């Protein structure tokens, strides 16, 4: 039952994402048919820099719906069930998560919060708890199997598993959903684990599609003030008066 570390891998992305966004934006403002210039966009005959400049200019106006045509798919491991419960609240996305019904958790990995890790007494208490839960899971699974549940024993034995239990998930979000995700989850007030994951994802996407993600991040950085109000602000930006 070892502690597990966060790992993120970009599995897939929409082909020709920059050109696709450009084409979608251009169609909104052009009487012509963007299908006629598609090959020139993809080949670079219409320069990528000019495509990016056009996209950036339109984005400044607040028009964002065309960026929904481009999506990214991530595989993540070394995250807790506490994190994934937050993640799936982002509704315009697709998720495929490791199932505790079908995967044996007899020797489950877990996520150790940094606040607990740095206090020896707390770390010992936490790790002893993980060991106790692991033993309870194995005992329950054995008892259920002995009473005829067979492979379905996992289904009910899992009820004792903690939120710290490590999970793996594949998820896909379009660019607009990702911008919203980063506004919320890169914020200093976001829970530490999902904030750490969000910043790692954003680092990847700033390399992949900078015209969209170079300025992505906490909402306060875009607005220039903290929208959380005096009660919840982290103090990085002033609250709008």
Coordinates of N, CA and C in Angstrom, one line a residue:
X1 N 0.8 -1.2 0.0 CA 0.0 0.0 0.0 C 0.9 1.3 0.0
X2 N 1.6 1.5 -1.0 CA 2.5 2.7 -1.1 C 1.8 4.0 -1.4
X3 N 2.5 5.1 -1.0 CA 2.0 6.4 -1.4 C 2.2 6.5 -2.9
X4 N 1.2 7.2 -3.6 CA 1.3 7.3 -5.1 C 1.5 8.7 -5.4
X5 N 2.3 9.0 -6.5 CA 2.6 10.3 -7.0 C 1.8 10.7 -8.2
X6 N 1.5 11.9 -8.4 CA 0.7 12.4 -9.6 C 1.5 12.2 -10.9
X7 N 0.9 11.7 -11.9 CA 1.4 11.6 -13.2 C 0.4 11.9 -14.3
X8 N 0.7 12.8 -15.2 CA -0.2 13.2 -16.2 C 0.4 13.0 -17.6
X9 N -0.4 12.4 -18.5 CA 0.0 12.2 -19.9 C -1.1 12.7 -20.9
X10 N -0.7 13.5 -21.8 CA -1.6 13.9 -22.9 C -1.7 12.8 -23.9
X11 N -2.9 12.2 -24.0 CA -3.1 11.1 -24.9 C -3.4 11.5 -26.3
X12 N -4.2 12.5 -26.5 CA -4.7 12.8 -27.8 C -5.1 14.3 -27.8
X13 N -5.2 14.8 -29.0 CA -5.6 16.2 -29.2 C -6.3 16.3 -30.6
X14 N -7.1 17.3 -30.8 CA -7.7 17.5 -32.1 C -6.7 17.8 -33.2
X15 N -6.7 17.1 -34.3 CA -5.7 17.5 -35.3 C -5.9 18.9 -35.9
X16 N -4.8 19.5 -36.2 CA -4.8 20.9 -36.8 C -5.7 21.8 -36.0
X17 N -5.5 21.8 -34.6 CA -6.3 22.5 -33.7 C -6.3 24.0 -34.0
X18 N -5.2 24.6 -34.3 CA -5.1 26.0 -34.5 C -5.9 26.4 -35.8
X19 N -5.7 25.6 -36.8 CA -6.4 25.9 -38.1 C -7.9 25.7 -37.9
X20 N -8.3 24.7 -37.2 CA -9.7 24.5 -37.0 C -10.4 25.6 -36.2
X21 N -9.7 26.1 -35.2 CA -10.3 27.3 -34.5 C -10.3 28.5 -35.4
X22 N -9.3 28.7 -36.2 CA -9.3 29.8 -37.1 C -10.4 29.7 -38.1
X23 N -10.6 28.5 -38.6 CA -11.7 28.3 -39.6 C -13.0 28.6 -39.0
X24 N -13.2 28.1 -37.8 CA -14.5 28.3 -37.1 C -14.8 29.8 -36.8
X25 N -13.8 30.5 -36.4 CA -13.9 31.9 -36.1 C -14.2 32.7 -37.4
X26 N -13.4 32.3 -38.5 CA -13.5 33.0 -39.8 C -14.9 32.8 -40.4
X27 N -15.4 31.6 -40.2 CA -16.7 31.4 -40.8 C -17.8 32.3 -40.2
X28 N -17.6 32.6 -38.9 CA -18.6 33.5 -38.3 C -18.6 34.9 -38.9
X29 N -17.5 35.3 -39.5 CA -17.4 36.7 -40.0 C -17.2 36.8 -41.5
X30 N -17.3 35.7 -42.2 CA -17.1 35.7 -43.6 C -18.3 35.2 -44.4
X31 N -18.5 35.8 -45.6 CA -19.6 35.4 -46.4 C -19.2 34.1 -47.2
X32 N -17.9 33.9 -47.3 CA -17.4 32.8 -48.1 C -17.4 31.5 -47.3
X33 N -17.0 30.4 -47.9 CA -17.0 29.1 -47.3 C -15.6 28.7 -46.9
X34 N -15.4 28.5 -45.6 CA -14.1 28.3 -45.1 C -13.5 26.9 -45.6
X35 N -14.4 26.0 -46.0 CA -13.9 24.8 -46.5 C -13.0 24.9 -47.7
X36 N -13.2 26.1 -48.4 CA -12.4 26.3 -49.6 C -11.0 26.7 -49.3
X37 N -10.7 27.2 -48.0 CA -9.4 27.6 -47.7 C -8.7 26.6 -46.7
X38 N -9.4 25.5 -46.4 CA -9.0 24.6 -45.3 C -7.6 24.0 -45.7
X39 N -7.4 23.6 -46.9 CA -6.0 23.0 -47.2 C -4.9 24.0 -47.1
X40 N -5.2 25.3 -47.4 CA -4.2 26.3 -47.2 C -3.9 26.6 -45.8
X41 N -5.0 26.5 -44.9 CA -4.8 26.7 -43.5 C -3.9 25.6 -42.9
X42 N -4.2 24.4 -43.2 CA -3.4 23.2 -42.7 C -2.0 23.2 -43.2
X43 N -1.8 23.5 -44.5 CA -0.5 23.4 -45.1 C 0.4 24.6 -44.6
X44 N -0.2 25.6 -44.1 CA 0.6 26.8 -43.7 C 0.7 27.8 -44.8
X45 N 0.0 27.6 -45.9 CA 0.1 28.6 -47.0 C -0.5 29.9 -46.5
X46 N -1.6 29.8 -45.7 CA -2.0 30.9 -44.9 C -1.3 30.8 -43.5
X47 N -0.3 31.6 -43.3 CA 0.6 31.5 -42.2 C 0.0 31.2 -40.9
X48 N 0.6 30.3 -40.1 CA 0.1 29.9 -38.8 C 0.1 31.2 -37.9
X49 N 1.1 32.0 -38.0 CA 1.2 33.2 -37.2 C 0.0 34.1 -37.4
X50 N -0.4 34.3 -38.7 CA -1.5 35.1 -39.0 C -2.8 34.5 -38.5
X51 N -2.9 33.1 -38.5 CA -4.0 32.5 -37.9 C -4.1 32.7 -36.4
X52 N -3.0 32.6 -35.8 CA -3.0 32.8 -34.3 C -3.3 34.3 -34.0
X53 N -2.8 35.2 -34.8 CA -3.1 36.7 -34.5 C -4.6 36.9 -34.7
X54 N -5.2 36.3 -35.6 CA -6.7 36.5 -35.9 C -7.4 36.0 -34.7
X55 N -7.1 34.7 -34.3 CA -7.7 34.1 -33.1 C -7.6 34.9 -31.9
X56 N -6.4 35.4 -31.6 CA -6.2 36.2 -30.4 C -7.0 37.5 -30.4
X57 N -7.1 38.1 -31.6 CA -7.9 39.3 -31.7 C -9.4 39.1 -31.4
X58 N -9.9 38.0 -31.9 CA -11.3 37.7 -31.7 C -11.6 37.3 -30.3
X59 N -10.7 36.6 -29.7 CA -10.9 36.1 -28.3 C -10.9 37.3 -27.4
X60 N -10.2 38.4 -27.7 CA -10.2 39.6 -26.9 C -11.6 40.2 -26.8
X61 N -12.5 39.9 -27.8 CA -13.8 40.5 -27.8 C -14.8 39.7 -26.9
X62 N -14.3 38.5 -26.4 CA -15.1 37.7 -25.6 C -15.9 36.6 -26.3
X63 N -15.6 36.5 -27.6 CA -16.3 35.4 -28.4 C -15.4 34.1 -28.3
X64 N -16.0 33.1 -27.6 CA -15.2 31.9 -27.3 C -15.8 30.6 -27.9
X65 N -17.1 30.6 -28.3 CA -17.7 29.3 -28.7 C -16.9 28.6 -29.7
X66 N -16.3 29.2 -30.7 CA -15.6 28.4 -31.7 C -14.4 27.5 -31.2
X67 N -13.9 27.9 -30.0 CA -12.8 27.1 -29.5 C -13.3 25.7 -29.0
X68 N -14.6 25.6 -28.9 CA -15.1 24.3 -28.4 C -14.9 23.2 -29.4
X69 N -14.5 23.5 -30.6 CA -14.3 22.5 -31.7 C -13.0 21.7 -31.4
X70 N -12.1 22.2 -30.5 CA -10.8 21.5 -30.3 C -10.8 20.9 -28.9
X71 N -10.4 19.7 -28.8 CA -10.4 19.0 -27.5 C -9.1 18.3 -27.2
X72 N -8.8 18.1 -25.9 CA -7.6 17.4 -25.5 C -8.0 16.2 -24.5
X73 N -7.3 15.1 -24.6 CA -7.6 14.0 -23.8 C -6.4 13.7 -22.9
X74 N -6.6 13.6 -21.6 CA -5.5 13.3 -20.6 C -5.7 12.0 -19.9
X75 N -4.6 11.3 -19.6 CA -4.6 10.2 -18.7 C -3.9 10.6 -17.4
X76 N -4.5 10.4 -16.3 CA -4.0 10.8 -15.0 C -4.0 9.6 -14.0
X77 N -2.9 9.5 -13.3 CA -2.8 8.5 -12.2 C -2.2 9.2 -11.0
X78 N -2.3 8.6 -9.9 CA -1.8 9.2 -8.7 C -2.6 10.3 -8.1
X79 N -3.9 10.1 -8.3 CA -4.9 11.1 -7.8 C -5.8 10.4 -6.8
X80 N -6.4 11.1 -5.9 CA -7.3 10.5 -4.9 C -8.7 10.5 -5.4
X81 N -9.6 9.7 -4.8 CA -11.0 9.8 -5.1 C -11.6 11.1 -4.7
X82 N -10.9 11.8 -3.7 CA -11.4 13.1 -3.4 C -11.2 14.1 -4.5
X83 N -10.1 13.9 -5.3 CA -9.9 14.8 -6.4 C -10.9 14.5 -7.5
X84 N -11.1 13.2 -7.8 CA -11.9 12.8 -9.0 C -13.4 13.2 -8.7
X85 N -13.8 13.2 -7.4 CA -15.2 13.7 -7.1 C -15.3 15.2 -7.5
X86 N -14.2 15.9 -7.4 CA -14.3 17.4 -7.8 C -14.2 17.5 -9.3
X87 N -13.3 16.7 -9.9 CA -13.1 16.7 -11.3 C -14.4 16.5 -12.1
X88 N -15.2 15.5 -11.7 CA -16.4 15.2 -12.5 C -17.5 16.2 -12.4
X89 N -17.3 17.2 -11.5 CA -18.3 18.2 -11.5 C -18.2 19.2 -12.7
X90 N -17.1 19.1 -13.4 CA -17.0 19.8 -14.6 C -17.7 19.0 -15.7
X91 N -18.9 19.5 -16.1 CA -19.9 18.6 -16.8 C -19.7 18.5 -18.3
X92 N -19.1 19.6 -18.9 CA -18.9 19.5 -20.4 C -17.5 18.8 -20.6
X93 N -17.5 17.5 -20.4 CA -16.3 16.7 -20.5 C -16.7 15.2 -20.5
X94 N -15.8 14.3 -20.9 CA -16.1 12.9 -20.9 C -15.0 12.2 -20.0
X95 N -15.5 11.3 -19.2 CA -14.6 10.6 -18.2 C -14.7 9.1 -18.2
X96 N -13.6 8.5 -18.0 CA -13.5 7.0 -17.9 C -12.5 6.7 -16.7
X97 N -13.1 6.3 -15.6 CA -12.4 6.2 -14.4 C -12.2 4.7 -14.0
X98 N -11.1 4.4 -13.4 CA -10.8 3.1 -12.9 C -11.9 2.7 -11.9
X99 N -12.5 1.5 -12.1 CA -13.6 1.0 -11.4 C -13.2 0.2 -10.1
X100 N -13.8 0.6 -9.0 CA -13.5 -0.1 -7.8 C -14.4 -1.4 -7.7
X101 N -15.3 -1.5 -8.6 CA -16.1 -2.7 -8.6 C -15.3 -3.9 -9.3
X102 N -14.5 -3.5 -10.3 CA -13.8 -4.6 -11.1 C -12.4 -4.7 -10.7
X103 N -11.8 -3.7 -10.1 CA -10.4 -3.7 -9.8 C -10.2 -4.0 -8.3
X104 N -9.4 -5.0 -8.1 CA -9.1 -5.5 -6.7 C -8.3 -4.4 -5.9
X105 N -8.8 -3.9 -4.8 CA -8.2 -2.9 -4.0 C -7.6 -3.5 -2.8
X106 N -7.2 -4.7 -2.8 CA -6.7 -5.4 -1.6 C -5.4 -4.7 -1.1
X107 N -4.6 -4.2 -2.1 CA -3.4 -3.5 -1.7 C -3.4 -2.1 -2.3
X108 N -4.4 -1.4 -2.1 CA -4.6 -0.1 -2.7 C -3.5 0.9 -2.4
X109 N -3.1 1.7 -3.4 CA -2.2 2.8 -3.2 C -3.1 4.0 -2.6
X110 N -2.4 5.0 -2.1 CA -3.1 6.1 -1.5 C -2.3 7.4 -1.8
X111 N -3.0 8.5 -1.6 CA -2.5 9.9 -1.7 C -2.3 10.5 -0.3
X112 N -1.1 10.9 0.0 CA -0.8 11.5 1.3 C -0.7 13.0 1.2
X113 N -1.7 13.7 1.9 CA -1.7 15.2 1.8 C -0.4 15.7 2.4
X114 N 0.2 16.8 1.8 CA 1.5 17.4 2.3 C 1.4 17.8 3.7
X115 N 0.2 18.4 4.1 CA 0.0 18.9 5.4 C 0.2 17.8 6.5
X116 N -0.2 16.6 6.1 CA 0.0 15.4 7.0 C 1.4 14.9 6.9
X117 N 1.9 14.8 5.7 CA 3.3 14.3 5.5 C 4.3 15.0 6.3
X118 N 4.2 16.3 6.5 CA 5.2 17.1 7.2 C 5.2 17.0 8.7
X119 N 4.1 16.4 9.2 CA 4.0 16.2 10.7 C 4.2 14.8 11.0
X120 N 5.3 14.3 11.5 CA 5.5 12.9 11.8 C 4.4 12.2 12.5
X121 N 3.9 12.8 13.5 CA 2.8 12.1 14.3 C 1.5 11.9 13.4
X122 N 1.2 12.9 12.6 CA 0.1 12.9 11.7 C 0.3 11.8 10.6
X123 N 1.5 11.8 10.1 CA 1.8 10.8 9.1 C 1.7 9.4 9.6
X124 N 2.2 9.1 10.8 CA 2.0 7.8 11.4 C 0.6 7.4 11.5
X125 N -0.2 8.3 12.0 CA -1.6 8.1 12.2 C -2.3 7.8 10.9
X126 N -2.0 8.5 9.9 CA -2.6 8.4 8.6 C -2.2 7.0 8.0
X127 N -1.0 6.7 8.0 CA -0.5 5.4 7.4 C -1.1 4.2 8.2
X128 N -1.2 4.3 9.5 CA -1.8 3.2 10.2 C -3.3 3.0 9.9
X129 N -3.9 4.2 9.6 CA -5.3 4.1 9.2 C -5.4 3.4 7.8
X130 N -4.6 3.7 6.9 CA -4.6 3.1 5.6 C -4.4 1.6 5.7
X131 N -3.5 1.2 6.6 CA -3.2 -0.2 6.8 C -4.5 -0.9 7.4
X132 N -5.1 -0.3 8.4 CA -6.3 -0.8 9.0 C -7.4 -1.0 8.0
X133 N -7.6 0.0 7.1 CA -8.7 0.0 6.1 C -8.4 -1.1 5.1
X134 N -7.1 -1.2 4.7 CA -6.7 -2.3 3.8 C -7.0 -3.7 4.3
X135 N -6.7 -3.9 5.6 CA -7.0 -5.1 6.3 C -8.5 -5.4 6.3
X136 N -9.3 -4.4 6.6 CA -10.8 -4.5 6.7 C -11.3 -4.8 5.3
X137 N -10.8 -4.2 4.3 CA -11.2 -4.5 2.9 C -11.0 -6.0 2.6
X138 N -9.8 -6.4 2.8 CA -9.4 -7.8 2.5 C -10.3 -8.8 3.3
X139 N -10.5 -8.5 4.6 CA -11.4 -9.4 5.4 C -12.8 -9.4 4.9
X140 N -13.4 -8.2 4.6 CA -14.7 -8.2 4.1 C -14.8 -8.9 2.7
X141 N -13.9 -8.7 1.9 CA -13.9 -9.4 0.6 C -13.9 -10.9 0.7
X142 N -13.0 -11.4 1.6 CA -13.0 -12.8 1.9 C -14.3 -13.4 2.4
X143 N -14.9 -12.6 3.4 CA -16.1 -13.1 4.0 C -17.2 -13.1 3.0
X144 N -17.3 -12.1 2.2 CA -18.3 -12.0 1.1 C -18.1 -13.1 0.1
X145 N -16.9 -13.4 -0.3 CA -16.6 -14.5 -1.2 C -17.0 -15.8 -0.6
X146 N -16.7 -16.0 0.7 CA -17.1 -17.3 1.4 C -18.6 -17.5 1.5
X147 N -19.3 -16.3 1.4 CA -20.8 -16.4 1.5 C -21.5 -16.3 0.1
X148 N -20.7 -16.6 -0.9 CA -21.3 -16.8 -2.2 C -21.3 -15.6 -3.2
X149 N -20.7 -14.5 -2.8 CA -20.7 -13.4 -3.7 C -19.7 -13.5 -4.9
X150 N -18.7 -14.3 -4.7 CA -17.7 -14.5 -5.7 C -17.0 -13.2 -6.2
X151 N -17.0 -13.0 -7.5 CA -16.3 -11.8 -8.0 C -17.0 -10.5 -7.6
X152 N -18.3 -10.6 -7.2 CA -19.0 -9.4 -6.8 C -18.6 -8.9 -5.4
X153 N -17.8 -9.6 -4.7 CA -17.4 -9.2 -3.4 C -16.7 -7.8 -3.4
X154 N -16.0 -7.5 -4.5 CA -15.4 -6.1 -4.5 C -16.4 -5.0 -4.4
X155 N -17.6 -5.3 -5.0 CA -18.6 -4.3 -5.1 C -19.0 -3.7 -3.7
X156 N -19.1 -4.6 -2.8 CA -19.6 -4.1 -1.4 C -18.4 -3.9 -0.5
X157 N -17.3 -4.6 -0.7 CA -16.1 -4.4 0.2 C -15.5 -3.0 0.0
X158 N -15.7 -2.5 -1.2 CA -15.2 -1.1 -1.5 C -15.8 0.0 -0.7
X159 N -16.9 -0.3 0.0 CA -17.5 0.8 0.8 C -16.7 1.2 2.0
X160 N -15.7 0.5 2.3 CA -14.8 0.9 3.4 C -13.6 1.7 2.9
X161 N -13.4 1.8 1.6 CA -12.2 2.4 1.1 C -12.3 3.9 1.3
X162 N -11.1 4.6 1.5 CA -11.1 6.0 1.9 C -11.0 6.9 0.6
X163 N -11.3 8.2 0.8 CA -11.1 9.1 -0.2 C -9.7 9.3 -0.7
X164 N -8.8 8.9 0.2 CA -7.3 8.9 -0.1 C -7.0 7.9 -1.1
X165 N -7.8 6.9 -1.4 CA -7.5 5.8 -2.3 C -7.1 6.3 -3.6
X166 N -6.0 5.8 -4.2 CA -5.5 6.3 -5.5 C -6.4 5.8 -6.6
X167 N -6.6 6.7 -7.6 CA -7.4 6.4 -8.7 C -6.7 6.8 -10.0
X168 N -7.2 6.2 -11.1 CA -6.7 6.6 -12.4 C -7.9 7.0 -13.3
X169 N -7.7 8.0 -14.2 CA -8.9 8.5 -15.0 C -8.4 9.0 -16.3
X170 N -9.2 8.8 -17.3 CA -9.0 9.4 -18.6 C -10.1 10.4 -18.8
X171 N -9.8 11.6 -19.3 CA -10.9 12.6 -19.5 C -10.5 13.5 -20.7
X172 N -11.6 13.9 -21.3 CA -11.5 14.8 -22.5 C -12.3 16.1 -22.2
X173 N -11.7 17.2 -22.5 CA -12.4 18.5 -22.4 C -12.0 19.3 -23.6
X174 N -13.0 20.1 -24.1 CA -12.7 21.1 -25.2 C -12.0 22.3 -24.6
X175 N -11.5 23.1 -25.4 CA -10.7 24.3 -25.0 C -11.5 25.2 -24.1
X176 N -12.8 25.4 -24.4 CA -13.6 26.4 -23.6 C -13.8 25.8 -22.2
X177 N -14.0 24.5 -22.1 CA -14.2 23.9 -20.8 C -12.9 23.9 -20.0
X178 N -11.8 23.8 -20.7 CA -10.5 23.8 -20.1 C -10.2 25.2 -19.5
X179 N -10.5 26.2 -20.3 CA -10.3 27.6 -19.8 C -11.1 27.8 -18.5
X180 N -12.3 27.3 -18.4 CA -13.1 27.5 -17.2 C -12.5 26.6 -16.1
X181 N -12.1 25.4 -16.4 CA -11.4 24.5 -15.4 C -10.2 25.2 -14.8
X182 N -9.4 25.8 -15.6 CA -8.2 26.5 -15.1 C -8.5 27.7 -14.3
X183 N -9.6 28.5 -14.7 CA -10.0 29.6 -13.9 C -10.3 29.2 -12.5
X184 N -11.0 28.1 -12.3 CA -11.4 27.7 -11.0 C -10.3 26.9 -10.2
X185 N -9.7 26.0 -10.9 CA -8.8 25.0 -10.2 C -7.4 25.5 -10.1
X186 N -7.0 26.5 -10.8 CA -5.6 27.1 -10.6 C -5.6 28.2 -9.5
X187 N -6.8 28.5 -9.1 CA -7.0 29.5 -8.0 C -6.3 29.0 -6.7
X188 N -5.8 30.0 -6.0 CA -5.2 29.6 -4.7 C -6.2 29.0 -3.7
X189 N -7.4 29.3 -3.9 CA -8.5 28.8 -3.0 C -8.9 27.4 -3.4
X190 N -8.5 26.9 -4.6 CA -8.8 25.5 -4.9 C -8.1 24.5 -4.0
X191 N -8.7 23.3 -3.9 CA -8.1 22.3 -3.1 C -6.7 22.0 -3.6
X192 N -5.7 21.7 -2.8 CA -4.3 21.6 -3.2 C -4.0 20.6 -4.3
X193 N -4.7 19.5 -4.2 CA -4.4 18.3 -5.1 C -4.9 18.6 -6.5
X194 N -6.1 19.1 -6.7 CA -6.6 19.4 -8.0 C -5.9 20.6 -8.5
X195 N -5.5 21.6 -7.7 CA -4.8 22.7 -8.1 C -3.4 22.3 -8.7
X196 N -2.8 21.4 -8.1 CA -1.5 20.9 -8.6 C -1.7 20.2 -9.9
X197 N -2.7 19.4 -10.1 CA -3.0 18.8 -11.4 C -3.3 19.8 -12.4
X198 N -4.1 20.8 -12.1 CA -4.5 21.8 -13.1 C -3.3 22.6 -13.6
X199 N -2.4 22.9 -12.7 CA -1.2 23.7 -13.2 C -0.3 22.8 -14.1
X200 N -0.2 21.5 -13.8 CA 0.6 20.6 -14.7 C -0.1 20.4 -16.0
X201 N -1.4 20.3 -16.0 CA -2.1 20.3 -17.3 C -1.9 21.6 -18.1
X202 N -2.0 22.7 -17.4 CA -1.8 24.0 -18.1 C -0.4 24.1 -18.7
X203 N 0.6 23.7 -18.0 CA 1.9 23.7 -18.6 C 2.0 23.0 -19.9
X204 N 1.4 21.8 -20.0 CA 1.4 21.0 -21.2 C 0.6 21.8 -22.3
X205 N -0.5 22.3 -22.0 CA -1.3 23.0 -23.0 C -0.8 24.3 -23.5
X206 N 0.0 25.0 -22.7 CA 0.7 26.2 -23.1 C 1.7 25.9 -24.2
X207 N 2.2 24.7 -24.2 CA 3.2 24.3 -25.2 C 2.4 23.8 -26.5
X208 N 1.2 23.2 -26.3 CA 0.5 22.6 -27.4 C -0.3 23.6 -28.2
X209 N -0.9 24.6 -27.5 CA -1.8 25.6 -28.2 C -1.7 26.9 -27.4
X210 N -0.5 27.6 -27.6 CA -0.3 28.8 -26.8 C -1.3 30.0 -27.1
X211 N -1.8 30.0 -28.3 CA -2.8 31.1 -28.6 C -4.0 31.1 -27.7
X212 N -4.4 29.9 -27.2 CA -5.5 29.7 -26.3 C -5.1 29.7 -24.9
X213 N -4.0 29.1 -24.6 CA -3.7 28.8 -23.2 C -2.5 29.6 -22.6
X214 N -1.9 30.5 -23.4 CA -0.8 31.3 -22.8 C -1.2 32.2 -21.7
X215 N -2.5 32.7 -21.8 CA -3.0 33.6 -20.7 C -4.0 32.9 -19.8
X216 N -4.1 31.6 -20.0 CA -5.1 30.8 -19.1 C -4.6 30.7 -17.7
X217 N -5.5 30.5 -16.8 CA -5.1 30.4 -15.4 C -6.2 30.9 -14.5
X218 N -5.8 31.3 -13.3 CA -6.8 31.8 -12.3 C -7.6 33.0 -12.9
X219 N -8.9 33.0 -12.6 CA -9.7 34.1 -13.1 C -9.2 35.5 -12.7
X220 N -8.6 35.6 -11.5 CA -8.1 36.9 -11.1 C -7.1 37.5 -12.0
X221 N -6.2 36.6 -12.6 CA -5.2 37.1 -13.4 C -5.7 37.7 -14.7
X222 N -6.8 37.2 -15.2 CA -7.5 37.7 -16.4 C -8.2 39.0 -16.1
X223 N -8.9 39.0 -14.9 CA -9.7 40.2 -14.6 C -8.9 41.3 -14.0
X224 N -7.8 41.0 -13.3 CA -7.0 42.0 -12.7 C -7.5 42.4 -11.3
X225 N -8.5 41.6 -10.8 CA -9.0 41.8 -9.5 C -9.5 40.4 -9.0
X226 N -9.7 40.3 -7.7 CA -10.2 39.1 -7.1 C -11.7 39.1 -7.1
X227 N -12.4 38.1 -7.8 CA -13.8 38.1 -7.8 C -14.4 37.3 -6.6
X228 N -13.6 36.9 -5.7 CA -14.1 36.0 -4.6 C -14.7 36.8 -3.4
X229 N -14.4 38.1 -3.4 CA -14.9 39.0 -2.3 C -14.0 39.0 -1.1
X230 N -14.2 39.9 -0.2 CA -13.3 40.1 1.0 C -13.2 38.8 1.8
X231 N -14.2 38.1 2.0 CA -14.2 36.9 2.9 C -13.4 35.8 2.4
X232 N -13.3 35.7 1.0 CA -12.6 34.5 0.5 C -11.3 34.8 -0.3
X233 N -11.0 36.0 -0.5 CA -9.8 36.3 -1.3 C -8.5 35.8 -0.7
X234 N -7.6 35.4 -1.5 CA -6.3 34.9 -1.0 C -5.3 36.1 -0.9
X235 N -5.7 37.3 -1.4 CA -4.9 38.5 -1.2 C -4.0 38.8 -2.4
X236 N -3.9 37.9 -3.4 CA -3.0 38.1 -4.5 C -3.4 39.4 -5.3
X237 N -4.7 39.6 -5.4 CA -5.3 40.7 -6.1 C -6.3 41.4 -5.2
X238 N -6.4 42.7 -5.4 CA -7.4 43.5 -4.6 C -8.8 43.1 -5.1
X239 N -9.7 43.1 -4.1 CA -11.1 42.8 -4.4 C -11.7 44.1 -5.1
X240 N -12.5 43.9 -6.1 CA -13.1 45.0 -6.8 C -14.0 45.8 -5.8
X241 N -13.9 47.1 -5.7 CA -14.7 47.8 -4.8 C -16.1 48.2 -5.4

